[in-house]
Amino acid sequence: MALTIGTWNVQWQFGEWEARQPAILQVLRNLDADVVMLQESWRGQVERFASELGYHSTWAGHNPHADPERSMGNAILSRWPIQTRAHRFLADSQGREYRTILSARVNTPFGILPAFTTHLDYHFDGSATRLAQLATASEFIEEHASGELPPILTGDLNAVHDSDEIRKLTGRSAPYVTGRIWTDAWEQVGDGPGITWSKANPYINNSAWPNRRLDYVMIGWPREKRPLGNPQRAWMFGVEPIDGVVGSDHYGVAVEIHT
């Protein structure tokens, strides 16, 4: 059997955001993932989606002082109950609270799934900031990574697959935490380049730097009970418009993992 995991940056309240909400909801309904993780979400949006789709959910905003209905944040929605949840703030280049990593221990029929999602600094020259954010995130993950299933890390990492940030995750460079590296599911079982920030998307056709793979589903290693957790297939979603509307400026990534 397999679990379907999805991740999607849903473009917060930018542009004509109200017109995009029905499209986002329909895409998520069609995806029918077991666990789907969202970036650039807000609390009311997540609560509505969870209610409409029959999911359990948790959300954490990036700004602890902001109105949750206006604060951008990360969310985890699950077909099954969430046993525990936690989050940690990730600093910007000035050391200020800027982004978060969110965790949920999902009580699946196959055991506890430790799920994590994050959204890193977006600046083109922000590699050093993203490295520091992932170092903090990796320490947090180790505090919450126990479970019968391997940990899953998803999100808009704002870094391409051969960047310093991703190389340290995937073991091509010294890892953030000794003994923990990650399988990039798209690299293993995806078809094609997997571009999630694409000039084909109508919201970014004038982007300064389009056509990059910025969004990831990663599976923790070591995995002692192989093939448990091994990726079986990966695909993008949110690519085609719904009633003429594309849901977000990012395309989503979905992965089936072996249970």
Coordinates of C-alpha atoms in Angstrom, one line a residue:
M1 CA 0.0 0.0 0.0
A2 CA 1.0 3.6 -0.3
L3 CA 0.5 7.0 1.3
T4 CA 0.0 10.1 -0.9
I5 CA 1.8 13.2 0.3
G6 CA 1.3 16.6 -1.3
T7 CA 2.9 20.0 -0.9
W8 CA 1.7 23.3 -2.4
N9 CA 2.5 27.0 -2.0
V10 CA -0.9 28.6 -2.4
Q11 CA 0.1 32.2 -2.9
W12 CA -1.4 33.7 0.2
Q13 CA -3.6 36.8 -0.4
F14 CA -1.7 38.1 -3.3
G15 CA -3.4 39.4 -6.5
E16 CA -7.0 38.4 -7.0
W17 CA -6.8 35.8 -4.3
E18 CA -10.5 35.4 -3.6
A19 CA -11.1 34.3 -7.2
R20 CA -8.4 31.6 -6.7
Q21 CA -9.9 30.0 -3.6
P22 CA -12.4 27.8 -5.4
A23 CA -9.7 26.5 -7.8
I24 CA -7.4 25.7 -5.0
L25 CA -10.1 23.8 -3.1
Q26 CA -11.1 21.8 -6.2
V27 CA -7.5 20.9 -7.0
L28 CA -7.1 19.6 -3.4
R29 CA -10.3 17.7 -3.7
N30 CA -9.1 16.1 -7.0
L31 CA -5.7 15.3 -5.5
D32 CA -7.3 13.5 -2.5
A33 CA -4.0 13.2 -0.7
D34 CA -3.6 11.5 2.6
V35 CA -1.6 14.3 3.9
V36 CA -1.2 17.7 2.1
M37 CA 1.0 20.5 3.4
L38 CA 0.5 24.2 2.4
Q39 CA 2.7 27.2 2.4
E40 CA 1.5 30.9 2.1
S41 CA -1.7 29.9 3.8
W42 CA -3.7 31.6 6.6
R43 CA -5.7 30.2 9.4
G44 CA -9.3 30.8 8.1
Q45 CA -8.4 29.4 4.7
V46 CA -7.0 26.2 6.2
E47 CA -9.9 25.7 8.5
R48 CA -12.3 26.1 5.6
F49 CA -10.4 23.7 3.4
A50 CA -10.2 21.1 6.2
S51 CA -14.0 21.4 6.8
E52 CA -14.8 21.1 3.1
L53 CA -12.5 18.2 2.5
G54 CA -12.9 16.3 5.8
Y55 CA -9.3 16.8 7.0
H56 CA -7.8 17.3 10.4
S57 CA -5.5 20.3 10.3
T58 CA -2.9 22.4 12.0
W59 CA -1.5 25.8 11.1
A60 CA 1.3 28.2 12.3
G61 CA 1.8 31.7 11.2
H62 CA 5.2 33.3 10.5
N63 CA 4.5 36.4 12.6
P64 CA 3.4 35.7 16.2
H65 CA 2.1 39.2 16.6
A66 CA 0.0 39.4 13.4
D67 CA -3.7 38.8 12.9
P68 CA -4.0 35.1 11.9
E69 CA -6.4 36.0 9.1
R70 CA -3.7 38.2 7.6
S71 CA -0.6 36.3 8.7
M72 CA 1.1 34.1 6.1
G73 CA 1.9 30.6 7.4
N74 CA 2.3 26.9 6.9
A75 CA -0.4 24.2 7.3
I76 CA -0.7 20.4 7.5
L77 CA -4.0 18.8 6.6
S78 CA -4.4 15.1 7.2
R79 CA -7.0 12.4 6.5
W80 CA -6.2 11.0 10.0
P81 CA -6.0 12.6 13.4
I82 CA -3.0 14.7 14.3
Q83 CA -1.6 13.4 17.6
T84 CA 0.7 16.3 18.4
R85 CA 1.9 19.5 16.7
A86 CA 4.7 22.0 17.1
H87 CA 6.4 24.8 15.3
R88 CA 9.6 26.8 15.5
F89 CA 10.4 30.2 14.1
L90 CA 13.2 30.6 11.5
A91 CA 15.2 33.8 11.5
D92 CA 15.9 36.1 8.5
S93 CA 19.3 37.6 7.8
Q94 CA 18.9 40.1 10.6
G95 CA 17.9 37.5 13.2
R96 CA 14.3 38.4 13.3
E97 CA 11.4 35.9 13.4
Y98 CA 10.5 35.5 9.7
R99 CA 9.4 32.0 8.7
T100 CA 8.4 28.8 10.5
I101 CA 8.7 25.1 10.3
L102 CA 5.6 23.2 11.3
S103 CA 5.4 19.6 12.5
A104 CA 2.5 17.2 13.0
R105 CA 2.6 13.6 14.2
V106 CA -0.1 12.0 12.1
N107 CA -1.8 8.9 13.4
T108 CA -2.0 6.8 10.2
P109 CA -3.2 3.2 10.0
F110 CA 0.4 2.3 9.3
G111 CA 1.8 4.0 12.4
I112 CA 2.9 7.6 13.3
L113 CA 4.0 9.7 10.4
P114 CA 6.2 12.6 11.5
A115 CA 5.3 15.3 8.9
F116 CA 7.1 18.7 8.5
T117 CA 6.6 21.6 6.2
T118 CA 8.5 24.9 5.8
H119 CA 8.9 27.9 3.6
L120 CA 12.4 29.4 3.3
D121 CA 13.7 32.9 2.4
Y122 CA 13.0 33.8 -1.2
H123 CA 15.8 36.2 -2.0
F124 CA 17.9 35.2 -5.0
D125 CA 21.0 36.0 -2.9
G126 CA 19.6 34.4 0.3
S127 CA 21.6 31.1 0.3
A128 CA 23.3 31.9 3.6
T129 CA 19.9 32.7 5.2
R130 CA 18.4 29.5 3.9
L131 CA 21.3 27.5 5.1
A132 CA 20.9 28.9 8.6
Q133 CA 17.1 28.4 8.4
L134 CA 17.6 24.7 7.4
A135 CA 20.1 24.2 10.2
T136 CA 17.5 25.4 12.7
A137 CA 14.8 23.4 11.0
S138 CA 16.9 20.3 11.1
E139 CA 17.5 20.5 14.8
F140 CA 13.8 20.9 15.3
I141 CA 13.0 17.9 13.1
E142 CA 15.3 15.7 15.2
E143 CA 13.2 16.6 18.3
H144 CA 10.0 15.4 16.6
A145 CA 11.1 12.8 14.1
S146 CA 10.3 9.5 15.9
G147 CA 7.6 7.3 14.5
E148 CA 6.8 4.1 12.8
L149 CA 7.1 5.8 9.4
P150 CA 10.1 7.9 8.3
P151 CA 9.8 11.6 8.6
I152 CA 8.6 13.6 5.6
L153 CA 9.9 17.1 4.9
T154 CA 8.0 19.3 2.4
G155 CA 7.8 22.8 1.4
D156 CA 8.8 25.8 -0.8
L157 CA 12.5 25.8 -0.1
N158 CA 13.2 28.5 -2.6
A159 CA 16.4 26.7 -3.7
V160 CA 17.2 24.6 -6.7
H161 CA 18.3 20.9 -6.4
D162 CA 22.0 21.6 -6.9
S163 CA 22.2 24.5 -4.4
D164 CA 24.3 24.4 -1.3
E165 CA 21.0 24.3 0.8
I166 CA 19.6 21.2 -0.9
R167 CA 23.0 19.4 -1.2
K168 CA 23.3 19.4 2.5
L169 CA 19.8 17.8 2.8
T170 CA 20.4 15.1 0.2
G171 CA 23.9 14.0 1.4
R172 CA 25.9 15.5 -1.4
S173 CA 27.5 17.7 1.2
A174 CA 28.0 17.3 5.0
P175 CA 24.5 17.2 6.4
Y176 CA 22.9 19.7 8.8
V177 CA 22.6 16.9 11.4
T178 CA 25.0 14.0 11.4
G179 CA 23.2 10.8 10.4
R180 CA 20.2 12.4 8.8
I181 CA 19.9 12.9 5.1
W182 CA 16.8 13.1 2.8
T183 CA 15.6 11.4 -0.4
D184 CA 14.5 14.0 -2.9
A185 CA 11.4 12.2 -4.1
W186 CA 11.1 14.0 -7.4
E187 CA 14.7 13.3 -8.3
Q188 CA 14.1 9.6 -7.6
V189 CA 10.8 8.9 -9.3
G190 CA 9.6 12.1 -10.9
D191 CA 9.3 12.5 -14.7
G192 CA 11.1 15.4 -16.3
P193 CA 12.6 18.5 -14.7
G194 CA 9.7 19.0 -12.2
I195 CA 9.6 22.8 -12.6
T196 CA 7.3 24.2 -10.0
W197 CA 8.0 27.9 -10.6
S198 CA 7.3 28.1 -14.3
K199 CA 7.0 30.8 -16.9
A200 CA 4.1 28.8 -18.2
N201 CA 2.2 29.9 -15.1
P202 CA 0.2 33.0 -15.9
Y203 CA 1.0 34.6 -12.6
I204 CA 4.8 34.6 -13.1
N205 CA 5.2 35.0 -16.9
N206 CA 7.2 38.2 -16.1
S207 CA 9.3 36.7 -13.3
A208 CA 12.9 37.7 -13.2
W209 CA 14.0 34.1 -12.7
P210 CA 11.4 31.6 -13.8
N211 CA 11.7 27.8 -14.6
R212 CA 13.1 26.5 -11.3
R213 CA 12.2 23.5 -9.1
L214 CA 11.7 25.1 -5.7
D215 CA 9.1 22.8 -4.1
Y216 CA 10.0 19.5 -2.5
V217 CA 8.8 16.3 -0.9
M218 CA 11.7 14.7 1.0
I219 CA 11.8 11.4 2.9
G220 CA 14.1 10.9 5.8
W221 CA 17.0 8.4 5.8
P222 CA 18.0 6.1 7.4
R223 CA 15.0 3.9 6.8
E224 CA 15.6 0.6 8.6
K225 CA 12.6 -1.3 7.3
R226 CA 13.0 -0.8 3.5
P227 CA 11.0 -0.5 1.3
L228 CA 9.0 1.4 4.0
G229 CA 8.9 5.0 3.0
N230 CA 10.5 4.5 -0.4
P231 CA 9.0 6.9 -3.1
Q232 CA 7.0 5.0 -5.8
R233 CA 5.9 7.9 -8.0
A234 CA 5.8 11.7 -8.1
W235 CA 3.8 14.2 -10.1
M236 CA 2.8 17.8 -10.2
F237 CA -0.6 19.2 -9.5
G238 CA -2.3 22.6 -9.8
V239 CA -0.9 22.9 -13.3
E240 CA -4.2 23.0 -15.3
P241 CA -6.7 25.8 -14.7
I242 CA -10.1 25.1 -13.0
D243 CA -12.8 27.0 -14.7
G244 CA -10.2 29.2 -16.3
V245 CA -8.3 29.9 -13.0
V246 CA -4.9 28.6 -12.0
G247 CA -4.8 28.2 -8.3
S248 CA -1.4 29.5 -7.5
D249 CA 1.9 30.9 -8.8
H250 CA 3.5 27.6 -7.7
Y251 CA 2.7 24.2 -8.9
G252 CA 2.3 21.5 -6.3
V253 CA 4.2 18.2 -5.9
A254 CA 2.6 14.9 -4.9
V255 CA 4.4 11.7 -4.0
E256 CA 3.3 8.1 -3.2
I257 CA 5.4 6.5 -0.6
H258 CA 5.6 2.8 0.3
T259 CA 3.9 1.7 3.5

